[in-house]
Coordinates of C-alpha atoms in Angstrom, one line a residue:
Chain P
X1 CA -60.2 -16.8 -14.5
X2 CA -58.9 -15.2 -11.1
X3 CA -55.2 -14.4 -10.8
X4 CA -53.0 -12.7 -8.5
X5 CA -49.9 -9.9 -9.8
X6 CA -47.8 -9.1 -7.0
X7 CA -45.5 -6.4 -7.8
X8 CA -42.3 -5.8 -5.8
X9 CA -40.9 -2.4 -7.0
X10 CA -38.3 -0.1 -5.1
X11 CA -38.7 -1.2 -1.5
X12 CA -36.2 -2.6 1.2
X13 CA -38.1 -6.0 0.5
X14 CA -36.5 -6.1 -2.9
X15 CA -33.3 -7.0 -1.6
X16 CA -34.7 -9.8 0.4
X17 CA -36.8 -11.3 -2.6
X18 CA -34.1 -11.1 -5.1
X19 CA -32.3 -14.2 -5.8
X20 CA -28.7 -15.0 -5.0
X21 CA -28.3 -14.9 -9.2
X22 CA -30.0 -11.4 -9.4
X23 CA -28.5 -9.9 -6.3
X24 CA -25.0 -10.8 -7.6
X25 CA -25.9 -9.7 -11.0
X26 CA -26.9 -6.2 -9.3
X27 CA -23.7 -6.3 -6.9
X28 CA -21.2 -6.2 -10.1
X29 CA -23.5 -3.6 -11.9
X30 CA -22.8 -1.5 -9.5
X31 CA -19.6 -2.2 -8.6
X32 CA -18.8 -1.2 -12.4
X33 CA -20.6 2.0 -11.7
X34 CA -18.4 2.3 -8.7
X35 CA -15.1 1.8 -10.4
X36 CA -16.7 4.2 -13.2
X37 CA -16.6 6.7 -10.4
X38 CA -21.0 7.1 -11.1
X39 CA -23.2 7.2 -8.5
X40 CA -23.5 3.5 -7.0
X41 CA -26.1 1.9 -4.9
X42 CA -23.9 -0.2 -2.2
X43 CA -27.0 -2.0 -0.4
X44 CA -27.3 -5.0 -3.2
X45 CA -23.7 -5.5 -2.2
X46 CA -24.5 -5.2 1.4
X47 CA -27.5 -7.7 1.4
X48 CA -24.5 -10.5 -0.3
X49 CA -22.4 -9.9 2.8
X50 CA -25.6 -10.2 5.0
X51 CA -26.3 -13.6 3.1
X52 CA -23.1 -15.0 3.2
X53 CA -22.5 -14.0 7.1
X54 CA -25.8 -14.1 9.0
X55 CA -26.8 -17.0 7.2
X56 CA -23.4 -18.5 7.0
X57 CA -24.6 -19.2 2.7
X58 CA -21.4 -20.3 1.4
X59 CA -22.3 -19.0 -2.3
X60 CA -23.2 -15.8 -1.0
X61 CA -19.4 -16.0 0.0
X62 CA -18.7 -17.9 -3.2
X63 CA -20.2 -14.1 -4.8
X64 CA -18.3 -11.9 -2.8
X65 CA -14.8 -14.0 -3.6
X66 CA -15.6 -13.0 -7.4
X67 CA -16.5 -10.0 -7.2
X68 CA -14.0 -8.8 -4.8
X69 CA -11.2 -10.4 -5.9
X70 CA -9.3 -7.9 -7.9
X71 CA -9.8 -5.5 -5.5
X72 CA -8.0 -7.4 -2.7
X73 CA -5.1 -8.3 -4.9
X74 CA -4.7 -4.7 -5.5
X75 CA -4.6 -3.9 -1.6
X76 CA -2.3 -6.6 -1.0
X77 CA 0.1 -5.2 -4.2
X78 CA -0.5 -1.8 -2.5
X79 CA 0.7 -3.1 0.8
X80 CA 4.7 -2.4 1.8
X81 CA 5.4 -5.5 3.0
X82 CA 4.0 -7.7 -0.7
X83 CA 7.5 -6.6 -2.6
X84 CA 9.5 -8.4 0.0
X85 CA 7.1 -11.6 0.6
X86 CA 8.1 -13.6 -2.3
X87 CA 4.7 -15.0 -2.5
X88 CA 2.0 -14.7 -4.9
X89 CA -0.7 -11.9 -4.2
X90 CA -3.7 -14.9 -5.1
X91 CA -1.7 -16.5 -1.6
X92 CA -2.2 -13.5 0.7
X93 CA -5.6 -12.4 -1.1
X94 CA -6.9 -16.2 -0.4
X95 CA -5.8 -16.0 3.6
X96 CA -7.3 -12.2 3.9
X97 CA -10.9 -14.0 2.9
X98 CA -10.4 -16.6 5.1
X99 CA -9.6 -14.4 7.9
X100 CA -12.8 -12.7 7.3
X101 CA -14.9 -15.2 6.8
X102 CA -13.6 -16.6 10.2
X103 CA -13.4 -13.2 11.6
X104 CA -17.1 -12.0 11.3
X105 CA -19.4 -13.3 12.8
X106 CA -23.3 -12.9 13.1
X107 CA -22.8 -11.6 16.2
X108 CA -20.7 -8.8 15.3
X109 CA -22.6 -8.4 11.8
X110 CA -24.9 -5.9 13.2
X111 CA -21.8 -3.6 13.6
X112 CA -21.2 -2.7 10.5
X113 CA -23.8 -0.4 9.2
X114 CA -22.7 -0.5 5.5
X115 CA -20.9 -2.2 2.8
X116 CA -17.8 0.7 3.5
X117 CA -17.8 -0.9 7.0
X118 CA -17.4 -4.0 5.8
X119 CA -14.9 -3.5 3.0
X120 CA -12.8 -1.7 5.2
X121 CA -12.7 -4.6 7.4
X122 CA -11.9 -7.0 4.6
X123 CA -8.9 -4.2 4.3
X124 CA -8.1 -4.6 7.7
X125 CA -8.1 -8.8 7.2
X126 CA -5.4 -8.3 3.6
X127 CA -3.1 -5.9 6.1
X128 CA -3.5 -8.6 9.0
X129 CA -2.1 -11.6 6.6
X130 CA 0.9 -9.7 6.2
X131 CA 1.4 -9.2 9.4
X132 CA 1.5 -12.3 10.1
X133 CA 3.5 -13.5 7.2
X134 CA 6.2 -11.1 8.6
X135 CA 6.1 -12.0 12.3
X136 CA 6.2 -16.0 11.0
X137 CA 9.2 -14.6 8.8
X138 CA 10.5 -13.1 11.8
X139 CA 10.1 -16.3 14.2
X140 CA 11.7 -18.1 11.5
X141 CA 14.9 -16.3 11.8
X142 CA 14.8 -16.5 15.0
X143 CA 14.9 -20.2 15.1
X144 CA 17.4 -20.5 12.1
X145 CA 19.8 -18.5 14.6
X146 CA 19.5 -21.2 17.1
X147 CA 19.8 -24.0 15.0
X148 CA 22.9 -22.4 13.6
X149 CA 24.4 -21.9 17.5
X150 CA 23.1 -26.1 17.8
X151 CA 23.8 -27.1 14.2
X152 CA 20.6 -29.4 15.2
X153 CA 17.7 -28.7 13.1
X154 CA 14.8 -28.7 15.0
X155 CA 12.3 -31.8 14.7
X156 CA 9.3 -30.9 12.3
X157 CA 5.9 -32.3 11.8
X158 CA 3.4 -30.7 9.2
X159 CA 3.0 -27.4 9.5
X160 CA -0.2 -27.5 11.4
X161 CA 1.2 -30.0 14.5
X162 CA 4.1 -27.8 14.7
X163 CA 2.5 -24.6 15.1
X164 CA -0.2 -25.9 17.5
X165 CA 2.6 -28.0 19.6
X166 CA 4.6 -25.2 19.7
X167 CA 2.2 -22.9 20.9
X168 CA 1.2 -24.6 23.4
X169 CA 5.5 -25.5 24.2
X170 CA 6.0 -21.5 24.3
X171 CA 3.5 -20.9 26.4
X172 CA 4.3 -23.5 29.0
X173 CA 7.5 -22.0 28.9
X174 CA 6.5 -18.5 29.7
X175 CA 4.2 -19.6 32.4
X176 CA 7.3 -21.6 34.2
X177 CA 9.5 -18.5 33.3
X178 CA 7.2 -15.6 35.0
X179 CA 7.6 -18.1 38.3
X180 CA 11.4 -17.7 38.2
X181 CA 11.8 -14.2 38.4
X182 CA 12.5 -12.8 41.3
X183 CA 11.4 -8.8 41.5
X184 CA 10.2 -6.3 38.9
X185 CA 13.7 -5.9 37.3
X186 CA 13.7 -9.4 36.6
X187 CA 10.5 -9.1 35.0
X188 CA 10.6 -6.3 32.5
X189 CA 14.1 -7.9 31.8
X190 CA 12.7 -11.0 30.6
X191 CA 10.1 -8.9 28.6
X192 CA 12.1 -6.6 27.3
X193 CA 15.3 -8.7 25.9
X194 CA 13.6 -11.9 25.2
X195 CA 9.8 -11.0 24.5
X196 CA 10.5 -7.7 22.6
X197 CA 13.9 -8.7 21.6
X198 CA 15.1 -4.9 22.3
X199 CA 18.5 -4.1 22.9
X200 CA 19.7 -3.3 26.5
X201 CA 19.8 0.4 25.5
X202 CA 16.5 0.9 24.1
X203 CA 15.1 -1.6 27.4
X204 CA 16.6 0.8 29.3
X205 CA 15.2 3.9 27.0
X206 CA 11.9 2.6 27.4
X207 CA 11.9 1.6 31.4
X208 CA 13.8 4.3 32.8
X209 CA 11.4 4.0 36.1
X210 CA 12.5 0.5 36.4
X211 CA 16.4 0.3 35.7
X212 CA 18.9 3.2 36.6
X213 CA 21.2 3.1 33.8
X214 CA 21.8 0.7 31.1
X215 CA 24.5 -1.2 33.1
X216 CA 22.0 -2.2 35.7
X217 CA 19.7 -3.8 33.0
X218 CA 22.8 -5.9 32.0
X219 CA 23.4 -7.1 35.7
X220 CA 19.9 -7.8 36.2
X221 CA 20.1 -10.2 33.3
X222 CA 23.4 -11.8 34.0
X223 CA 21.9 -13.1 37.8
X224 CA 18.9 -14.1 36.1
X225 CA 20.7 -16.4 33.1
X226 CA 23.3 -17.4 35.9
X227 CA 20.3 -19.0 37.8
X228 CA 18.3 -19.8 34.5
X229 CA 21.4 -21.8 33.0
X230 CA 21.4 -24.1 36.6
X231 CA 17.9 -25.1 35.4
X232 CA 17.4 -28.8 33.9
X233 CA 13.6 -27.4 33.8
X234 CA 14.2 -24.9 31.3
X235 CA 16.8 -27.3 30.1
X236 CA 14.2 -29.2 29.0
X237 CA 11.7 -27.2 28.0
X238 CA 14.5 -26.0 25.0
X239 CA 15.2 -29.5 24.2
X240 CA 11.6 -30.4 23.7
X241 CA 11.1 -26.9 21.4
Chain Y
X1 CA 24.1 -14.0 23.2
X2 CA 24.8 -17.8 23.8
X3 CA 22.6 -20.3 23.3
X4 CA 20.3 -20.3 25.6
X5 CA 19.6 -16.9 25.1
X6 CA 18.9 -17.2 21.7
X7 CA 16.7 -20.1 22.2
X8 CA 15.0 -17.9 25.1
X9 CA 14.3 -15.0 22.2
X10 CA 13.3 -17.8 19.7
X11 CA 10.5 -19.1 22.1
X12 CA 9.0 -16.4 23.7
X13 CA 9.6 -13.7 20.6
X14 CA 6.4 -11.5 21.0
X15 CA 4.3 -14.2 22.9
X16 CA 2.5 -11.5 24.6
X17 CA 1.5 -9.7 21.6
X18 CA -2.0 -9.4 20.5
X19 CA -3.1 -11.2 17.3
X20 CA -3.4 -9.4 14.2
X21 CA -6.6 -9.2 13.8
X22 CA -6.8 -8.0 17.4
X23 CA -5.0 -5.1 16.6
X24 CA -6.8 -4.4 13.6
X25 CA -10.1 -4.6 15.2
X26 CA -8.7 -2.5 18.0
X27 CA -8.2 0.1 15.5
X28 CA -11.6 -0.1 14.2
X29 CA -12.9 0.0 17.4
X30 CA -14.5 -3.2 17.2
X31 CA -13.3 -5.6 20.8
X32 CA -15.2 -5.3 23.7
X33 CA -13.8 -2.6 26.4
X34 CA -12.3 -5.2 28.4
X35 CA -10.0 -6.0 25.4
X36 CA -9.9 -2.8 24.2
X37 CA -8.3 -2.0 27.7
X38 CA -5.6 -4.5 27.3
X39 CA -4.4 -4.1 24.1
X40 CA -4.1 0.0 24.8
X41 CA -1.9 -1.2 27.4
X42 CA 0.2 -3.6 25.7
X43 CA 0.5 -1.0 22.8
X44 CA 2.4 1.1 25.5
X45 CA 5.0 -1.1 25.9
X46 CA 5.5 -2.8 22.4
X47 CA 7.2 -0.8 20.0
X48 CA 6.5 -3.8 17.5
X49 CA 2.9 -3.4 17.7
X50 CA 2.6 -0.1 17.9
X51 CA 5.0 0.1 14.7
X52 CA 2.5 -2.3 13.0
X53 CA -0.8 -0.6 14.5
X54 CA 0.9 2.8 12.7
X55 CA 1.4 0.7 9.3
X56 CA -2.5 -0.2 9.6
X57 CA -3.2 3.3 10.5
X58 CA -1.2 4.4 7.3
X59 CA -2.5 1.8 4.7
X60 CA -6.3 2.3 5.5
X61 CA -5.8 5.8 5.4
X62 CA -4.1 5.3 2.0
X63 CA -6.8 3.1 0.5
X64 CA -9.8 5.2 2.2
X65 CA -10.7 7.1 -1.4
X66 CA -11.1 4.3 -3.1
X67 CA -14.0 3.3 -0.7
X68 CA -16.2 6.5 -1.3
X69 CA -18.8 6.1 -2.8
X70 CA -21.9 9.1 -4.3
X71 CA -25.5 7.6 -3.4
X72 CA -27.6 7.4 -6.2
X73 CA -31.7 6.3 -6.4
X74 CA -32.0 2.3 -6.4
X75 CA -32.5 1.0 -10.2
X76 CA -36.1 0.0 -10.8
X77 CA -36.7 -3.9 -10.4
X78 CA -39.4 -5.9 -11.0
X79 CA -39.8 -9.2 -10.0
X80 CA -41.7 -11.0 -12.6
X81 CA -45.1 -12.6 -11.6
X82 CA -46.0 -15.5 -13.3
X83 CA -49.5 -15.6 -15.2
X84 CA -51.6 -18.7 -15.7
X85 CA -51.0 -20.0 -19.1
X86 CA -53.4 -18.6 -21.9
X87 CA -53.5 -15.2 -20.0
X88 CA -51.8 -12.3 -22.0
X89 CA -52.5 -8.0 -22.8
X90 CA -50.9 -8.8 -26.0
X91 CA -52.7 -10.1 -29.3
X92 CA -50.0 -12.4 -30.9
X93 CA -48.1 -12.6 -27.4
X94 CA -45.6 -15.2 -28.5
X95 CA -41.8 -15.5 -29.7
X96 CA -41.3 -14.9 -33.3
X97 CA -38.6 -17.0 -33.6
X98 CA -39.3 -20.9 -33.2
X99 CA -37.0 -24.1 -33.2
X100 CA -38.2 -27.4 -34.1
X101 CA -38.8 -30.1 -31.5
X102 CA -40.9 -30.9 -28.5
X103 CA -42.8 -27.8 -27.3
X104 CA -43.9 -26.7 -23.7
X105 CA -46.8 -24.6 -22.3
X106 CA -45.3 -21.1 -22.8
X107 CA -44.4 -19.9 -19.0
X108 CA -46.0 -15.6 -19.2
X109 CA -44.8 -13.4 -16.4
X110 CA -45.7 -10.0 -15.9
X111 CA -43.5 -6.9 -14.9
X112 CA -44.8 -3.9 -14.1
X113 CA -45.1 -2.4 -17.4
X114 CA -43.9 -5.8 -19.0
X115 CA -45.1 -8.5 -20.0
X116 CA -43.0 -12.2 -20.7
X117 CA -43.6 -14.8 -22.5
X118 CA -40.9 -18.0 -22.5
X119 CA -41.4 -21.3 -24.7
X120 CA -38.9 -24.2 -23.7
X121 CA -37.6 -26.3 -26.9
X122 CA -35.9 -28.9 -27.4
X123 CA -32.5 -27.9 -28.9
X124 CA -32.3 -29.4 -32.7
X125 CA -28.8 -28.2 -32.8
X126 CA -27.5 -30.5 -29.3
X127 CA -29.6 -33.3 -28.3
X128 CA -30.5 -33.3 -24.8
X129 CA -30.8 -29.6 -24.4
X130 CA -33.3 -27.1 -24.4
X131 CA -33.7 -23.7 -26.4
X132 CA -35.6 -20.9 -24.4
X133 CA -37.2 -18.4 -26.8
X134 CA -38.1 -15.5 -25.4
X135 CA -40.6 -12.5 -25.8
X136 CA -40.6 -8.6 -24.0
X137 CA -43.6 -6.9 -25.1
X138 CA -43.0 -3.5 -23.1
X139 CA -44.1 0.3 -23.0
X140 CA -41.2 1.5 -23.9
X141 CA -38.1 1.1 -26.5
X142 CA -36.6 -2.5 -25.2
X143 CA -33.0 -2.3 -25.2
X144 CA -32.6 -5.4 -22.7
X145 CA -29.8 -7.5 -22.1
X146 CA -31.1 -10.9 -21.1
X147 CA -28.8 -13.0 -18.7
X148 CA -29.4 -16.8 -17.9
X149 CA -28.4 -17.6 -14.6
X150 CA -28.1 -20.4 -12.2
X151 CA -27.3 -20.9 -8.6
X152 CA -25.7 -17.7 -8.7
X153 CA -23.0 -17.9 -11.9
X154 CA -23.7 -15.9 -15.6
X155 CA -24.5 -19.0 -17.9
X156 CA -25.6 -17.0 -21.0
X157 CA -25.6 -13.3 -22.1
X158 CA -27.7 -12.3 -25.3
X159 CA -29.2 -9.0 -26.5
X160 CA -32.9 -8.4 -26.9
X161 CA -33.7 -7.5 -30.4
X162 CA -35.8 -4.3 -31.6
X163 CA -38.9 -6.9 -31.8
X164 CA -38.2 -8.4 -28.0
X165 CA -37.1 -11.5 -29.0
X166 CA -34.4 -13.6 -27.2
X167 CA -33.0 -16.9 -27.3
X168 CA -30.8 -19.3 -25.3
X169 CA -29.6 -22.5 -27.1
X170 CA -28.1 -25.4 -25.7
X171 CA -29.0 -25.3 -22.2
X172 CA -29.0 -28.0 -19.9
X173 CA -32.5 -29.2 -18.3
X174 CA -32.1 -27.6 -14.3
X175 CA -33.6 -24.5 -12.6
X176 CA -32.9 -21.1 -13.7
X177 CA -32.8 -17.6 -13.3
X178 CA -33.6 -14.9 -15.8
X179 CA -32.2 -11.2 -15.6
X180 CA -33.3 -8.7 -18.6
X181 CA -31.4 -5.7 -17.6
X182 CA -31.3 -1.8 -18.9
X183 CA -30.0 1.2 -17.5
X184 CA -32.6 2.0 -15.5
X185 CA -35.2 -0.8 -15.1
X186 CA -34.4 -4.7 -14.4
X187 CA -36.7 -7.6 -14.9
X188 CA -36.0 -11.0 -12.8
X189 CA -37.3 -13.8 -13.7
X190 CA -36.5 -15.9 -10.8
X191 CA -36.3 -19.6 -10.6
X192 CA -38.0 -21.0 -13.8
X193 CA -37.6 -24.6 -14.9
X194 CA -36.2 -25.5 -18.3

């Protein structure tokens, strides 16, 4: 009787033929030598990012969660701005895989060369979530501060409405807005006190080509409000946000 | 600041700012030069982003150790190679240990230096499961762990005794996969059905 052995031993064709069970088996092996501090073969880990990405194979993806998972809690517990959140780490280590996952492409797989690369970029993805848990934060407060000035709460749909509508509200606004001003001063005014919310001084700190001294930044404002306040246009653009 | 003012700074609060992500690819050098080019320049007026771009700098710089990493030679794996039944190097080149029940054509793989043998049971113990008794017959001393697997999550986890033998109880009829592991060799056993 005729048969056929094929042997697959120590070539890069390993890592294609292995299946999604074995590679993930291999992936934590050595991901336990690697927290071991041994010597650590990174390309079985590698070839579950390459699965999951360039073939967009969701339990390829499903591996990776598990297997990374502890380690992007501990970035986000290592990250400054965790203490203050007031949110669970499983929160922000949940939105820093989405953010990958949304974030890399099969296009840009081909950039990263290795599984450091990659890891570095899931990094990147935990320190991006809190970034944009603080800005939100910040925005918030913004709004609150308004609302207080108003005492009208501002109408509220689910989250997702909201943010789109809103989006799209602010930058109607700024469009409008940037055809109002008159010259330059006008311009970096409006950027400066109401874009970067700086103070007059530091405006004036920063633009020092633009505005003479400090008191010229605050006349430049008070001609542009005087005009702005005139406006039912803006009027109603505040209304509406 | 009256009213409108502060409704002015609630609206357009950093509405020129790059994503975050943006600025974290920026930093790892990953937009195409056209955006590269425009988040340099926004980065020269923003003190918010640039404080935040300084933070990334900071915590990947922090964390960098822990990515390092010392090369070492790929673990030996074999992917086993399934015989035609009645095929085997071995006199005697079945389990030892038996359950009772409806019995399978053994399925015998070969390894490189290993040879497989796998007899699917019926499980005495849980009706409408299946026992898979397993055999190594190797070169060397065994010293396997044997892992059942299935669409990529651990199932099972047993030890290989001094003789080779293995067994799973209890599993459900489905397609599996088999990992024996040791320090330095693996066999895989990939998509068998129980």
């Amino acid at each position: 009787m005729q048969y056929t052995i094929e042997i697959t031993n120590l070539t890069e064709d390993i890592l294609q033929t292995l299946t999604l069970s074995g590679l993930r088996h291999r992936c934590a092996q050595e991901s336990d030598r690697f927290f071991n501090r041994q010597a650590y073969d990174p390309s079985f880990c590698y070839e579950l990012f390459r699965r999951a990405i360039l073939q967009r194979n969701e339990q390829a993806w499903a591996a990776i969660y598990h297997q990374y998972q502890r380690l992007v809690i501990h970035w986000v517990e290592r990250n400054t701005a965790f203490a203050s959140s007031g949110e669970e780490a499983q929160f922000f280590m949940n939105r820093a895989f989405e953010k990958m996952w949304l974030g890399i492409t099969a296009e840009k797989f081909p950039t990263f060369e290795d599984l450091s690369s990659l890891l570095r970029y899931l990094q990147m993805c935990v320190h991006s979530v809190m970034v944009d848990f603080v800005r939100q934060k910040e925005h918030k407060l913004k709004l609150e501060a308004v609302e207080e000035l108003t005492r009208q709460p501002a109408a509220r749909g689910t989250a997702v409405e909201d943010g789109i509508a809103n989006a799209l509200a602010r930058k109607e606004l700024w469009a409008w807005l940037q055809t109002q001003l008159k010259d330059e001063q006008e311009q970096v005014a409006v950027y400066g006190l109401f874009v970067l919310a700086l103070k007059p001084r530091d405006l004036a700190d920063l633009y020092p080509q633009v505005f003479d001294d400090v008191k010229e930044i605050y006349r430049t404002k008070e001609n542009l409000m005087a005009r702005l306040r005139r406006s039912e246009e803006l009027k109603e653009f505040l209304d509406d946000a | 600041m009256d009213h409108i003012e502060q409704a002015l700074t609630a609206q357009l609060y950093r509405i020129t700012c790059p994503s975050s992500e943006e600025l974290g690819e920026y930093h790892l050098h990953m937009l195409p030069a056209e955006q590269t080019t425009a988040v340099a320049q926004h980065l020269r007026t923003c003190p918010h982003c640039t404080r935040e771009l300084a933070e990334l700098e900071t915590y990947l710089r922090d964390l960098a150790p822990e990515l390092t990493y010392t090369l070492r030679e790929r673990i030996q794996i074999w992917i086993a190679q399934r015989l035609p039944s009645g095929l085997s190097g071995e006199p005697g080149f079945v389990p030892a240990l038996a359950l009772r029940g409806e019995v399978e054509e053994p399925l015998m793989y070969e390894a490189g230096e290993y040879q497989l043998n796998l007899e699917i049971q019926d499980d005495p113990a849980k009706p409408g499961h299946r026992a898979i008794l397993g055999l190594v017959v190797g070169v060397e001393e065994l010293a396997f762990q044997a892992q059942l697997w299935q669409n990529g999550r651990r199932l099972q986890e047993t030890t290989v005794d001094e003789l080779g033998n293995f067994v799973f109880a209890g599993v459900q009829p489905g397609t599996y996969d088999l990992i024996l592991s040791r320090l330095t060799a693996e066999i895989h056993v990939q998509a068998f059905t129980v």
